[in-house]
Amino acid sequence: MEPILLVAQDGPVTTLTLNRPERLNAFTQDLHRDLRAALAEAAANNQCRVVLITGAGRGFCAGQDLADRAVIPAGESQRRDLGASLESFYNPLVRAMRNLPKPIVVAVNGVAAGAGANFALHGDIVLAAKSAKFIQAFIKIGLMPDAGGTWSLTHLLGEARAKALAMTGEPLSATQAADWGLIWRVVEDEALMVEAHTLARTLAAQPSGALAAIKSAIHAASVNSLDAQLNVERDGQREIGKSDDYLEGVAAFLEKRAPKFG
Ligand code: LHQ
């Protein structure tokens, strides 16, 4: 049987492909376990400098697999504790993505719905195919956004758009998502994976300490005052200013050549 998560190491880029195309790559507990393990491996593997996440087939991810026994309500006597599913699976996944000290590029190749949409938004740089859509589908089944969606939508779009998307469940086109600043860029469908790999390889050639510091400082900025953030920058710059990459960057600039970061 085909693995439900494909993991490919191409030099410094680890590509994770959700691979349940017949279910639009909806999340099951097994897919969660495989993703978590792959992210832990990417964190520990020195060869990996960038993670690229995408989906197989025509969809990116349709969120929770609603046919999964763990979440399907089987009558009055068996109402499920969905909070337990978030606690055990979605929340640790989101935290693993946010805390990974390496950039995550997400290539949204098709529809991203429910937790699948919000999972995509935890990429550090999100590209989407022109035909892709982001759908806060939760309301259609009587739920609220999860997988960090209430946080990401509010931070990236503001309350007005966050509430309207969550309350209506209206699909948001990739183009509108990029225009609104929800994602980085829209790409023609057939060019998506080439662009995503090019971006991943570009990031892989950047100084890794600086990338990790940028990621954590920008995350900190969403709760910090300017004053606190100035201290974050001082501490981060102090740390990475001692790196070989900084020496190399300055030497390369002065010698008018391309830097070669370690
Ligand atoms: C699916 C799914 C799916 C199973 C498509 N499950 N089969 C929830 C509960 C518990 C704990 C924690 O958090 C959550 C968070 C959530 O994610 S809730 C939101 C769950 N997702 C949705 O409600 C989205 C459901 N899917 C859709 O609305 C549509 O499939 C979209 C709009 C994504 C795509 O529509 P189409 O392009 O028309 O495709 P389709 O509907 O025909 O789907 C293709 C197949 O995939 C189909 O199966 P079939 O056997 O008929 O070919 C669907 O049943 C299956 N599928 N999503 N989430």
PDB file of C-alpha atoms and ligand atoms in Angstrom:
ATOM      1  CA  MET A   1       0.000   0.000   0.000  1.00  0.00           C
ATOM      2  CA  GLU A   2       1.163   3.552  -0.786  1.00  0.00           C
ATOM      3  CA  PRO A   3       2.332   5.527   2.264  1.00  0.00           C
ATOM      4  CA  ILE A   4      -0.153   8.218   3.339  1.00  0.00           C
ATOM      5  CA  LEU A   5       2.729  10.656   3.731  1.00  0.00           C
ATOM      6  CA  LEU A   6       5.487  10.697   1.134  1.00  0.00           C
ATOM      7  CA  VAL A   7       8.836  11.914   2.431  1.00  0.00           C
ATOM      8  CA  ALA A   8      11.554  12.853  -0.064  1.00  0.00           C
ATOM      9  CA  GLN A   9      14.978  14.226   0.754  1.00  0.00           C
ATOM     10  CA  ASP A  10      16.405  16.220  -2.151  1.00  0.00           C
ATOM     11  CA  GLY A  11      19.687  17.677  -0.896  1.00  0.00           C
ATOM     12  CA  PRO A  12      18.776  20.201   1.801  1.00  0.00           C
ATOM     13  CA  VAL A  13      15.034  20.157   1.033  1.00  0.00           C
ATOM     14  CA  THR A  14      12.691  17.685   2.729  1.00  0.00           C
ATOM     15  CA  THR A  15       9.415  17.402   0.845  1.00  0.00           C
ATOM     16  CA  LEU A  16       6.367  16.035   2.664  1.00  0.00           C
ATOM     17  CA  THR A  17       3.440  15.146   0.419  1.00  0.00           C
ATOM     18  CA  LEU A  18       0.073  14.356   1.979  1.00  0.00           C
ATOM     19  CA  ASN A  19      -0.955  11.277   0.057  1.00  0.00           C
ATOM     20  CA  ARG A  20      -4.611  10.380   0.492  1.00  0.00           C
ATOM     21  CA  PRO A  21      -5.754  11.905  -2.823  1.00  0.00           C
ATOM     22  CA  GLU A  22      -9.056   9.969  -2.957  1.00  0.00           C
ATOM     23  CA  ARG A  23     -10.072  11.792   0.253  1.00  0.00           C
ATOM     24  CA  LEU A  24      -8.477  15.112  -0.758  1.00  0.00           C
ATOM     25  CA  ASN A  25      -5.720  14.317   1.762  1.00  0.00           C
ATOM     26  CA  ALA A  26      -8.027  14.641   4.777  1.00  0.00           C
ATOM     27  CA  PHE A  27      -6.385  14.095   8.152  1.00  0.00           C
ATOM     28  CA  THR A  28      -6.630  10.768   9.939  1.00  0.00           C
ATOM     29  CA  GLN A  29      -4.848   9.912  13.160  1.00  0.00           C
ATOM     30  CA  ASP A  30      -2.296   7.936  11.134  1.00  0.00           C
ATOM     31  CA  LEU A  31      -1.587  10.910   8.892  1.00  0.00           C
ATOM     32  CA  HIS A  32      -1.133  13.067  11.991  1.00  0.00           C
ATOM     33  CA  ARG A  33       1.304  10.558  13.455  1.00  0.00           C
ATOM     34  CA  ASP A  34       3.314  10.347  10.238  1.00  0.00           C
ATOM     35  CA  LEU A  35       3.448  14.140   9.868  1.00  0.00           C
ATOM     36  CA  ARG A  36       4.553  14.638  13.441  1.00  0.00           C
ATOM     37  CA  ALA A  37       7.275  12.010  13.049  1.00  0.00           C
ATOM     38  CA  ALA A  38       8.452  13.554   9.775  1.00  0.00           C
ATOM     39  CA  LEU A  39       8.646  17.042  11.313  1.00  0.00           C
ATOM     40  CA  ALA A  40      10.604  15.688  14.278  1.00  0.00           C
ATOM     41  CA  GLU A  41      12.980  13.949  11.865  1.00  0.00           C
ATOM     42  CA  ALA A  42      13.338  17.167   9.829  1.00  0.00           C
ATOM     43  CA  ALA A  43      14.175  19.057  13.023  1.00  0.00           C
ATOM     44  CA  ALA A  44      16.855  16.535  13.994  1.00  0.00           C
ATOM     45  CA  ASN A  45      18.339  15.976  10.530  1.00  0.00           C
ATOM     46  CA  ASN A  46      21.222  18.363   9.840  1.00  0.00           C
ATOM     47  CA  GLN A  47      20.950  17.702   6.129  1.00  0.00           C
ATOM     48  CA  CYS A  48      17.463  19.220   6.122  1.00  0.00           C
ATOM     49  CA  ARG A  49      17.453  23.028   5.901  1.00  0.00           C
ATOM     50  CA  VAL A  50      13.948  23.597   4.541  1.00  0.00           C
ATOM     51  CA  VAL A  51      10.683  21.645   4.664  1.00  0.00           C
ATOM     52  CA  LEU A  52       8.264  21.779   1.733  1.00  0.00           C
ATOM     53  CA  ILE A  53       4.703  20.563   2.308  1.00  0.00           C
ATOM     54  CA  THR A  54       2.179  19.847  -0.440  1.00  0.00           C
ATOM     55  CA  GLY A  55      -0.664  17.487  -1.312  1.00  0.00           C
ATOM     56  CA  ALA A  56      -1.006  14.687  -3.867  1.00  0.00           C
ATOM     57  CA  GLY A  57      -3.784  14.843  -6.442  1.00  0.00           C
ATOM     58  CA  ARG A  58      -6.267  17.636  -6.995  1.00  0.00           C
ATOM     59  CA  GLY A  59      -6.642  18.775  -3.371  1.00  0.00           C
ATOM     60  CA  PHE A  60      -4.247  20.078  -0.753  1.00  0.00           C
ATOM     61  CA  CYS A  61      -6.108  18.936   2.375  1.00  0.00           C
ATOM     62  CA  ALA A  62      -9.839  18.718   3.206  1.00  0.00           C
ATOM     63  CA  GLY A  63      -9.235  18.970   6.954  1.00  0.00           C
ATOM     64  CA  GLN A  64     -10.345  16.303   9.353  1.00  0.00           C
ATOM     65  CA  ASP A  65     -11.445  13.059   7.701  1.00  0.00           C
ATOM     66  CA  LEU A  66     -15.081  13.185   8.716  1.00  0.00           C
ATOM     67  CA  ALA A  67     -15.442   9.445   8.181  1.00  0.00           C
ATOM     68  CA  ASP A  68     -12.731   8.689  10.750  1.00  0.00           C
ATOM     69  CA  ARG A  69     -14.201   6.697  13.633  1.00  0.00           C
ATOM     70  CA  ALA A  70     -12.496   8.894  16.203  1.00  0.00           C
ATOM     71  CA  VAL A  71     -14.614  11.929  15.277  1.00  0.00           C
ATOM     72  CA  ILE A  72     -17.827  10.566  13.762  1.00  0.00           C
ATOM     73  CA  PRO A  73     -20.734  10.943  16.189  1.00  0.00           C
ATOM     74  CA  ALA A  74     -22.481   7.583  16.536  1.00  0.00           C
ATOM     75  CA  GLY A  75     -25.734   8.761  18.076  1.00  0.00           C
ATOM     76  CA  GLU A  76     -26.687  10.412  21.350  1.00  0.00           C
ATOM     77  CA  SER A  77     -24.656   8.017  23.482  1.00  0.00           C
ATOM     78  CA  GLN A  78     -21.456   8.593  21.551  1.00  0.00           C
ATOM     79  CA  ARG A  79     -20.902  12.309  21.225  1.00  0.00           C
ATOM     80  CA  ARG A  80     -17.210  12.750  20.597  1.00  0.00           C
ATOM     81  CA  ASP A  81     -14.816  14.876  22.582  1.00  0.00           C
ATOM     82  CA  LEU A  82     -13.371  16.901  19.721  1.00  0.00           C
ATOM     83  CA  GLY A  83     -11.242  18.845  22.200  1.00  0.00           C
ATOM     84  CA  ALA A  84      -9.345  15.624  22.821  1.00  0.00           C
ATOM     85  CA  SER A  85      -8.623  15.318  19.108  1.00  0.00           C
ATOM     86  CA  LEU A  86      -7.265  18.869  19.058  1.00  0.00           C
ATOM     87  CA  GLU A  87      -5.215  18.299  22.194  1.00  0.00           C
ATOM     88  CA  SER A  88      -3.703  15.055  20.913  1.00  0.00           C
ATOM     89  CA  PHE A  89      -3.277  15.771  17.226  1.00  0.00           C
ATOM     90  CA  TYR A  90      -3.920  19.232  15.771  1.00  0.00           C
ATOM     91  CA  ASN A  91      -2.432  21.388  18.487  1.00  0.00           C
ATOM     92  CA  PRO A  92       0.850  19.447  18.659  1.00  0.00           C
ATOM     93  CA  LEU A  93       1.079  19.575  14.846  1.00  0.00           C
ATOM     94  CA  VAL A  94       0.646  23.345  14.780  1.00  0.00           C
ATOM     95  CA  ARG A  95       3.172  23.771  17.576  1.00  0.00           C
ATOM     96  CA  ALA A  96       5.667  21.511  15.797  1.00  0.00           C
ATOM     97  CA  MET A  97       5.393  23.635  12.635  1.00  0.00           C
ATOM     98  CA  ARG A  98       5.675  26.942  14.467  1.00  0.00           C
ATOM     99  CA  ASN A  99       8.577  25.751  16.619  1.00  0.00           C
ATOM    100  CA  LEU A 100      10.596  24.099  13.848  1.00  0.00           C
ATOM    101  CA  PRO A 101      13.710  26.298  13.593  1.00  0.00           C
ATOM    102  CA  LYS A 102      13.768  25.868   9.811  1.00  0.00           C
ATOM    103  CA  PRO A 103      11.533  27.446   7.184  1.00  0.00           C
ATOM    104  CA  ILE A 104       8.447  25.580   6.029  1.00  0.00           C
ATOM    105  CA  VAL A 105       7.251  26.304   2.506  1.00  0.00           C
ATOM    106  CA  VAL A 106       3.672  25.213   1.848  1.00  0.00           C
ATOM    107  CA  ALA A 107       2.541  24.698  -1.746  1.00  0.00           C
ATOM    108  CA  VAL A 108      -1.263  24.654  -1.723  1.00  0.00           C
ATOM    109  CA  ASN A 109      -1.954  22.669  -4.870  1.00  0.00           C
ATOM    110  CA  GLY A 110      -5.753  22.602  -4.611  1.00  0.00           C
ATOM    111  CA  VAL A 111      -8.614  23.037  -2.182  1.00  0.00           C
ATOM    112  CA  ALA A 112      -7.626  23.578   1.457  1.00  0.00           C
ATOM    113  CA  ALA A 113     -10.662  23.202   3.716  1.00  0.00           C
ATOM    114  CA  GLY A 114     -11.298  23.231   7.463  1.00  0.00           C
ATOM    115  CA  ALA A 115      -8.231  22.272   9.456  1.00  0.00           C
ATOM    116  CA  GLY A 116      -6.509  21.708   6.094  1.00  0.00           C
ATOM    117  CA  ALA A 117      -6.719  25.432   5.343  1.00  0.00           C
ATOM    118  CA  ASN A 118      -5.469  26.429   8.763  1.00  0.00           C
ATOM    119  CA  PHE A 119      -2.678  23.842   8.655  1.00  0.00           C
ATOM    120  CA  ALA A 120      -1.496  25.423   5.374  1.00  0.00           C
ATOM    121  CA  LEU A 121      -1.386  28.856   6.984  1.00  0.00           C
ATOM    122  CA  HIS A 122       1.278  27.693   9.444  1.00  0.00           C
ATOM    123  CA  GLY A 123       3.750  27.494   6.601  1.00  0.00           C
ATOM    124  CA  ASP A 124       6.339  30.266   6.892  1.00  0.00           C
ATOM    125  CA  ILE A 125       5.920  31.009   3.205  1.00  0.00           C
ATOM    126  CA  VAL A 126       2.704  29.852   1.553  1.00  0.00           C
ATOM    127  CA  LEU A 127       2.319  29.596  -2.222  1.00  0.00           C
ATOM    128  CA  ALA A 128      -0.944  28.552  -3.823  1.00  0.00           C
ATOM    129  CA  ALA A 129      -1.979  27.364  -7.254  1.00  0.00           C
ATOM    130  CA  LYS A 130      -4.331  29.790  -8.958  1.00  0.00           C
ATOM    131  CA  SER A 131      -7.157  27.236  -8.837  1.00  0.00           C
ATOM    132  CA  ALA A 132      -6.741  26.579  -5.089  1.00  0.00           C
ATOM    133  CA  LYS A 133      -9.304  27.754  -2.544  1.00  0.00           C
ATOM    134  CA  PHE A 134      -9.251  28.267   1.181  1.00  0.00           C
ATOM    135  CA  ILE A 135     -12.483  27.288   2.922  1.00  0.00           C
ATOM    136  CA  GLN A 136     -13.270  27.705   6.604  1.00  0.00           C
ATOM    137  CA  ALA A 137     -15.666  24.790   6.226  1.00  0.00           C
ATOM    138  CA  PHE A 138     -16.209  24.255   9.970  1.00  0.00           C
ATOM    139  CA  ILE A 139     -19.440  26.269  10.179  1.00  0.00           C
ATOM    140  CA  LYS A 140     -21.076  23.945   7.616  1.00  0.00           C
ATOM    141  CA  ILE A 141     -20.816  21.081  10.110  1.00  0.00           C
ATOM    142  CA  GLY A 142     -21.635  23.102  13.216  1.00  0.00           C
ATOM    143  CA  LEU A 143     -18.067  23.792  14.340  1.00  0.00           C
ATOM    144  CA  MET A 144     -15.679  26.691  14.794  1.00  0.00           C
ATOM    145  CA  PRO A 145     -12.268  27.053  13.128  1.00  0.00           C
ATOM    146  CA  ASP A 146      -9.450  25.165  14.801  1.00  0.00           C
ATOM    147  CA  ALA A 147      -5.821  24.248  14.072  1.00  0.00           C
ATOM    148  CA  GLY A 148      -5.003  27.841  14.971  1.00  0.00           C
ATOM    149  CA  GLY A 149      -7.393  29.344  12.431  1.00  0.00           C
ATOM    150  CA  THR A 150      -8.999  31.895  14.731  1.00  0.00           C
ATOM    151  CA  TRP A 151      -5.492  33.118  15.514  1.00  0.00           C
ATOM    152  CA  SER A 152      -3.992  33.099  11.996  1.00  0.00           C
ATOM    153  CA  LEU A 153      -7.015  34.630  10.286  1.00  0.00           C
ATOM    154  CA  THR A 154      -7.271  37.386  12.871  1.00  0.00           C
ATOM    155  CA  HIS A 155      -3.549  38.168  12.785  1.00  0.00           C
ATOM    156  CA  LEU A 156      -3.197  38.020   9.036  1.00  0.00           C
ATOM    157  CA  LEU A 157      -6.515  39.520   7.941  1.00  0.00           C
ATOM    158  CA  GLY A 158      -8.045  41.356  10.904  1.00  0.00           C
ATOM    159  CA  GLU A 159     -11.312  40.685  12.697  1.00  0.00           C
ATOM    160  CA  ALA A 160     -13.709  41.760   9.945  1.00  0.00           C
ATOM    161  CA  ARG A 161     -12.440  39.305   7.334  1.00  0.00           C
ATOM    162  CA  ALA A 162     -11.668  36.584   9.891  1.00  0.00           C
ATOM    163  CA  LYS A 163     -15.218  36.641  11.233  1.00  0.00           C
ATOM    164  CA  ALA A 164     -16.861  36.736   7.814  1.00  0.00           C
ATOM    165  CA  LEU A 165     -14.793  33.825   6.479  1.00  0.00           C
ATOM    166  CA  ALA A 166     -15.394  31.751   9.621  1.00  0.00           C
ATOM    167  CA  MET A 167     -19.086  32.575   9.931  1.00  0.00           C
ATOM    168  CA  THR A 168     -20.045  32.077   6.276  1.00  0.00           C
ATOM    169  CA  GLY A 169     -17.664  29.294   5.249  1.00  0.00           C
ATOM    170  CA  GLU A 170     -17.410  31.083   1.890  1.00  0.00           C
ATOM    171  CA  PRO A 171     -14.489  29.867  -0.246  1.00  0.00           C
ATOM    172  CA  LEU A 172     -11.627  32.348  -0.615  1.00  0.00           C
ATOM    173  CA  SER A 173      -9.807  32.172  -3.937  1.00  0.00           C
ATOM    174  CA  ALA A 174      -6.027  31.909  -3.956  1.00  0.00           C
ATOM    175  CA  THR A 175      -5.820  35.261  -5.714  1.00  0.00           C
ATOM    176  CA  GLN A 176      -7.955  36.980  -3.078  1.00  0.00           C
ATOM    177  CA  ALA A 177      -5.949  35.244  -0.324  1.00  0.00           C
ATOM    178  CA  ALA A 178      -2.742  36.691  -1.766  1.00  0.00           C
ATOM    179  CA  ASP A 179      -4.297  40.135  -2.287  1.00  0.00           C
ATOM    180  CA  TRP A 180      -5.392  40.151   1.343  1.00  0.00           C
ATOM    181  CA  GLY A 181      -2.003  39.039   2.634  1.00  0.00           C
ATOM    182  CA  LEU A 182      -3.149  35.622   3.868  1.00  0.00           C
ATOM    183  CA  ILE A 183      -0.495  33.924   1.744  1.00  0.00           C
ATOM    184  CA  TRP A 184       2.677  34.982  -0.021  1.00  0.00           C
ATOM    185  CA  ARG A 185       1.975  34.379  -3.701  1.00  0.00           C
ATOM    186  CA  VAL A 186      -0.300  32.793  -6.299  1.00  0.00           C
ATOM    187  CA  VAL A 187       1.274  30.765  -9.069  1.00  0.00           C
ATOM    188  CA  GLU A 188      -0.164  29.281 -12.276  1.00  0.00           C
ATOM    189  CA  ASP A 189      -1.243  25.709 -11.479  1.00  0.00           C
ATOM    190  CA  GLU A 190       1.305  24.024 -13.711  1.00  0.00           C
ATOM    191  CA  ALA A 191       4.169  26.165 -12.349  1.00  0.00           C
ATOM    192  CA  LEU A 192       3.389  25.657  -8.646  1.00  0.00           C
ATOM    193  CA  MET A 193       5.785  22.844  -7.796  1.00  0.00           C
ATOM    194  CA  VAL A 194       8.648  24.279  -9.866  1.00  0.00           C
ATOM    195  CA  GLU A 195       8.243  27.625  -8.075  1.00  0.00           C
ATOM    196  CA  ALA A 196       7.913  25.946  -4.694  1.00  0.00           C
ATOM    197  CA  HIS A 197      11.093  23.912  -5.210  1.00  0.00           C
ATOM    198  CA  THR A 198      12.979  26.958  -6.465  1.00  0.00           C
ATOM    199  CA  LEU A 199      11.885  28.908  -3.396  1.00  0.00           C
ATOM    200  CA  ALA A 200      12.825  26.023  -1.098  1.00  0.00           C
ATOM    201  CA  ARG A 201      16.271  25.751  -2.665  1.00  0.00           C
ATOM    202  CA  THR A 202      16.763  29.519  -2.403  1.00  0.00           C
ATOM    203  CA  LEU A 203      15.938  29.366   1.299  1.00  0.00           C
ATOM    204  CA  ALA A 204      18.215  26.362   1.756  1.00  0.00           C
ATOM    205  CA  ALA A 205      21.132  28.498   0.531  1.00  0.00           C
ATOM    206  CA  GLN A 206      20.394  31.229   3.104  1.00  0.00           C
ATOM    207  CA  PRO A 207      22.164  31.331   6.480  1.00  0.00           C
ATOM    208  CA  SER A 208      20.259  28.888   8.693  1.00  0.00           C
ATOM    209  CA  GLY A 209      20.842  30.715  11.979  1.00  0.00           C
ATOM    210  CA  ALA A 210      19.436  33.931  10.552  1.00  0.00           C
ATOM    211  CA  LEU A 211      16.407  32.091   9.144  1.00  0.00           C
ATOM    212  CA  ALA A 212      15.661  30.519  12.535  1.00  0.00           C
ATOM    213  CA  ALA A 213      16.096  33.879  14.274  1.00  0.00           C
ATOM    214  CA  ILE A 214      13.785  35.630  11.792  1.00  0.00           C
ATOM    215  CA  LYS A 215      11.105  32.983  12.260  1.00  0.00           C
ATOM    216  CA  SER A 216      11.112  33.152  16.041  1.00  0.00           C
ATOM    217  CA  ALA A 217      11.406  36.961  16.195  1.00  0.00           C
ATOM    218  CA  ILE A 218       8.475  37.464  13.836  1.00  0.00           C
ATOM    219  CA  HIS A 219       6.414  35.036  15.901  1.00  0.00           C
ATOM    220  CA  ALA A 220       7.341  36.937  19.057  1.00  0.00           C
ATOM    221  CA  ALA A 221       6.308  40.208  17.404  1.00  0.00           C
ATOM    222  CA  SER A 222       2.657  39.173  17.396  1.00  0.00           C
ATOM    223  CA  VAL A 223       2.502  39.497  21.172  1.00  0.00           C
ATOM    224  CA  ASN A 224       5.349  41.906  21.977  1.00  0.00           C
ATOM    225  CA  SER A 225       5.464  45.664  22.302  1.00  0.00           C
ATOM    226  CA  LEU A 226       7.986  47.477  20.106  1.00  0.00           C
ATOM    227  CA  ASP A 227      10.124  47.902  23.186  1.00  0.00           C
ATOM    228  CA  ALA A 228      10.187  44.186  23.916  1.00  0.00           C
ATOM    229  CA  GLN A 229      10.747  43.414  20.254  1.00  0.00           C
ATOM    230  CA  LEU A 230      13.802  45.702  20.133  1.00  0.00           C
ATOM    231  CA  ASN A 231      15.269  43.497  22.850  1.00  0.00           C
ATOM    232  CA  VAL A 232      14.432  40.343  20.897  1.00  0.00           C
ATOM    233  CA  GLU A 233      16.308  41.799  17.912  1.00  0.00           C
ATOM    234  CA  ARG A 234      19.273  42.801  20.066  1.00  0.00           C
ATOM    235  CA  ASP A 235      19.545  39.303  21.526  1.00  0.00           C
ATOM    236  CA  GLY A 236      19.022  37.559  18.205  1.00  0.00           C
ATOM    237  CA  GLN A 237      21.514  39.729  16.343  1.00  0.00           C
ATOM    238  CA  ARG A 238      24.034  39.274  19.146  1.00  0.00           C
ATOM    239  CA  GLU A 239      23.756  35.529  18.769  1.00  0.00           C
ATOM    240  CA  ILE A 240      23.865  35.259  14.979  1.00  0.00           C
ATOM    241  CA  GLY A 241      26.451  38.037  14.731  1.00  0.00           C
ATOM    242  CA  LYS A 242      28.909  35.525  16.205  1.00  0.00           C
ATOM    243  CA  SER A 243      28.223  32.971  13.477  1.00  0.00           C
ATOM    244  CA  ASP A 244      30.517  31.913  10.647  1.00  0.00           C
ATOM    245  CA  ASP A 245      27.694  32.864   8.290  1.00  0.00           C
ATOM    246  CA  TYR A 246      27.979  36.515   9.297  1.00  0.00           C
ATOM    247  CA  LEU A 247      31.742  36.470   8.732  1.00  0.00           C
ATOM    248  CA  GLU A 248      31.211  34.825   5.359  1.00  0.00           C
ATOM    249  CA  GLY A 249      28.404  37.234   4.407  1.00  0.00           C
ATOM    250  CA  VAL A 250      30.496  40.315   5.070  1.00  0.00           C
ATOM    251  CA  ALA A 251      33.651  38.842   3.489  1.00  0.00           C
ATOM    252  CA  ALA A 252      31.684  37.907   0.355  1.00  0.00           C
ATOM    253  CA  PHE A 253      30.198  41.402   0.140  1.00  0.00           C
ATOM    254  CA  LEU A 254      33.603  43.061   0.429  1.00  0.00           C
ATOM    255  CA  GLU A 255      35.162  40.653  -2.053  1.00  0.00           C
ATOM    256  CA  LYS A 256      32.230  41.219  -4.458  1.00  0.00           C
ATOM    257  CA  ARG A 257      31.367  37.512  -4.693  1.00  0.00           C
ATOM    258  CA  ALA A 258      28.357  35.358  -3.790  1.00  0.00           C
ATOM    259  CA  PRO A 259      28.375  34.190  -0.162  1.00  0.00           C
ATOM    260  CA  LYS A 260      28.572  30.482   0.632  1.00  0.00           C
ATOM    261  CA  PHE A 261      26.749  29.801   3.856  1.00  0.00           C
ATOM    262  CA  GLY A 262      27.477  26.670   5.868  1.00  0.00           C
TER     263      GLY A 262
HETATM  264  C1  LHQ B   1     -13.734  13.736   2.452  1.00  0.00           C
HETATM  265  C2  LHQ B   1     -13.475  14.938   3.096  1.00  0.00           C
HETATM  266  C3  LHQ B   1     -13.344  14.927   4.490  1.00  0.00           C
HETATM  267  C4  LHQ B   1     -13.726  12.647   4.449  1.00  0.00           C
HETATM  268  C5  LHQ B   1     -13.619  15.354   1.012  1.00  0.00           C
HETATM  269  N1  LHQ B   1     -13.484  13.759   5.130  1.00  0.00           N
HETATM  270  N2  LHQ B   1     -13.874  12.605   3.135  1.00  0.00           N
HETATM  271  C6  LHQ B   1     -13.014  18.429  12.914  1.00  0.00           C
HETATM  272  C7  LHQ B   1     -13.498  17.373  13.761  1.00  0.00           C
HETATM  273  C8  LHQ B   1     -12.736  16.840  14.785  1.00  0.00           C
HETATM  274  C9  LHQ B   1     -11.717  17.293  15.369  1.00  0.00           C
HETATM  275  C10 LHQ B   1     -10.902  18.334  15.037  1.00  0.00           C
HETATM  276  O1  LHQ B   1     -11.127  19.274  14.060  1.00  0.00           O
HETATM  277  C11 LHQ B   1     -11.932  19.174  13.007  1.00  0.00           C
HETATM  278  C12 LHQ B   1     -11.512  20.107  12.024  1.00  0.00           C
HETATM  279  C13 LHQ B   1     -12.010  20.089  10.627  1.00  0.00           C
HETATM  280  O2  LHQ B   1     -11.212  20.022   9.747  1.00  0.00           O
HETATM  281  S1  LHQ B   1     -13.652  20.265  10.388  1.00  0.00           S
HETATM  282  C14 LHQ B   1     -13.788  20.460   8.672  1.00  0.00           C
HETATM  283  C15 LHQ B   1     -13.656  19.148   7.935  1.00  0.00           C
HETATM  284  N3  LHQ B   1     -13.679  19.361   6.518  1.00  0.00           N
HETATM  285  C16 LHQ B   1     -14.763  19.677   5.853  1.00  0.00           C
HETATM  286  O3  LHQ B   1     -15.852  19.872   6.370  1.00  0.00           O
HETATM  287  C17 LHQ B   1     -14.612  19.709   4.360  1.00  0.00           C
HETATM  288  C18 LHQ B   1     -15.420  18.612   3.746  1.00  0.00           C
HETATM  289  N4  LHQ B   1     -15.196  18.574   2.320  1.00  0.00           N
HETATM  290  C19 LHQ B   1     -15.786  19.421   1.457  1.00  0.00           C
HETATM  291  O4  LHQ B   1     -16.533  20.311   1.818  1.00  0.00           O
HETATM  292  C20 LHQ B   1     -15.494  19.208   0.012  1.00  0.00           C
HETATM  293  O5  LHQ B   1     -15.023  17.911  -0.161  1.00  0.00           O
HETATM  294  C21 LHQ B   1     -14.456  20.212  -0.558  1.00  0.00           C
HETATM  295  C22 LHQ B   1     -15.101  21.603  -0.625  1.00  0.00           C
HETATM  296  C23 LHQ B   1     -13.191  20.241   0.286  1.00  0.00           C
HETATM  297  C24 LHQ B   1     -14.078  19.760  -1.970  1.00  0.00           C
HETATM  298  O6  LHQ B   1     -15.237  19.594  -2.740  1.00  0.00           O
HETATM  299  P1  LHQ B   1     -15.169  18.824  -4.131  1.00  0.00           P
HETATM  300  O7  LHQ B   1     -14.044  19.341  -4.939  1.00  0.00           O
HETATM  301  O8  LHQ B   1     -16.539  18.875  -4.720  1.00  0.00           O
HETATM  302  O9  LHQ B   1     -14.789  17.303  -3.768  1.00  0.00           O
HETATM  303  P2  LHQ B   1     -15.709  16.185  -3.119  1.00  0.00           P
HETATM  304  O10 LHQ B   1     -16.550  16.753  -2.065  1.00  0.00           O
HETATM  305  O11 LHQ B   1     -16.369  15.408  -4.209  1.00  0.00           O
HETATM  306  O12 LHQ B   1     -14.604  15.258  -2.394  1.00  0.00           O
HETATM  307  C25 LHQ B   1     -13.880  14.203  -3.071  1.00  0.00           C
HETATM  308  C26 LHQ B   1     -13.923  12.984  -2.179  1.00  0.00           C
HETATM  309  O13 LHQ B   1     -13.225  13.296  -0.970  1.00  0.00           O
HETATM  310  C27 LHQ B   1     -15.348  12.636  -1.780  1.00  0.00           C
HETATM  311  O14 LHQ B   1     -15.422  11.247  -1.682  1.00  0.00           O
HETATM  312  P3  LHQ B   1     -16.190  10.360  -2.816  1.00  0.00           P
HETATM  313  O15 LHQ B   1     -16.114   8.958  -2.294  1.00  0.00           O
HETATM  314  O16 LHQ B   1     -17.575  10.907  -2.918  1.00  0.00           O
HETATM  315  O17 LHQ B   1     -15.389  10.574  -4.067  1.00  0.00           O
HETATM  316  C28 LHQ B   1     -15.480  13.252  -0.415  1.00  0.00           C
HETATM  317  O18 LHQ B   1     -16.411  12.605   0.385  1.00  0.00           O
HETATM  318  C29 LHQ B   1     -14.087  13.069   0.141  1.00  0.00           C
HETATM  319  N5  LHQ B   1     -13.812  14.045   1.176  1.00  0.00           N
HETATM  320  N6  LHQ B   1     -13.390  15.931   2.216  1.00  0.00           N
HETATM  321  N7  LHQ B   1     -13.041  16.068   5.206  1.00  0.00           N
END
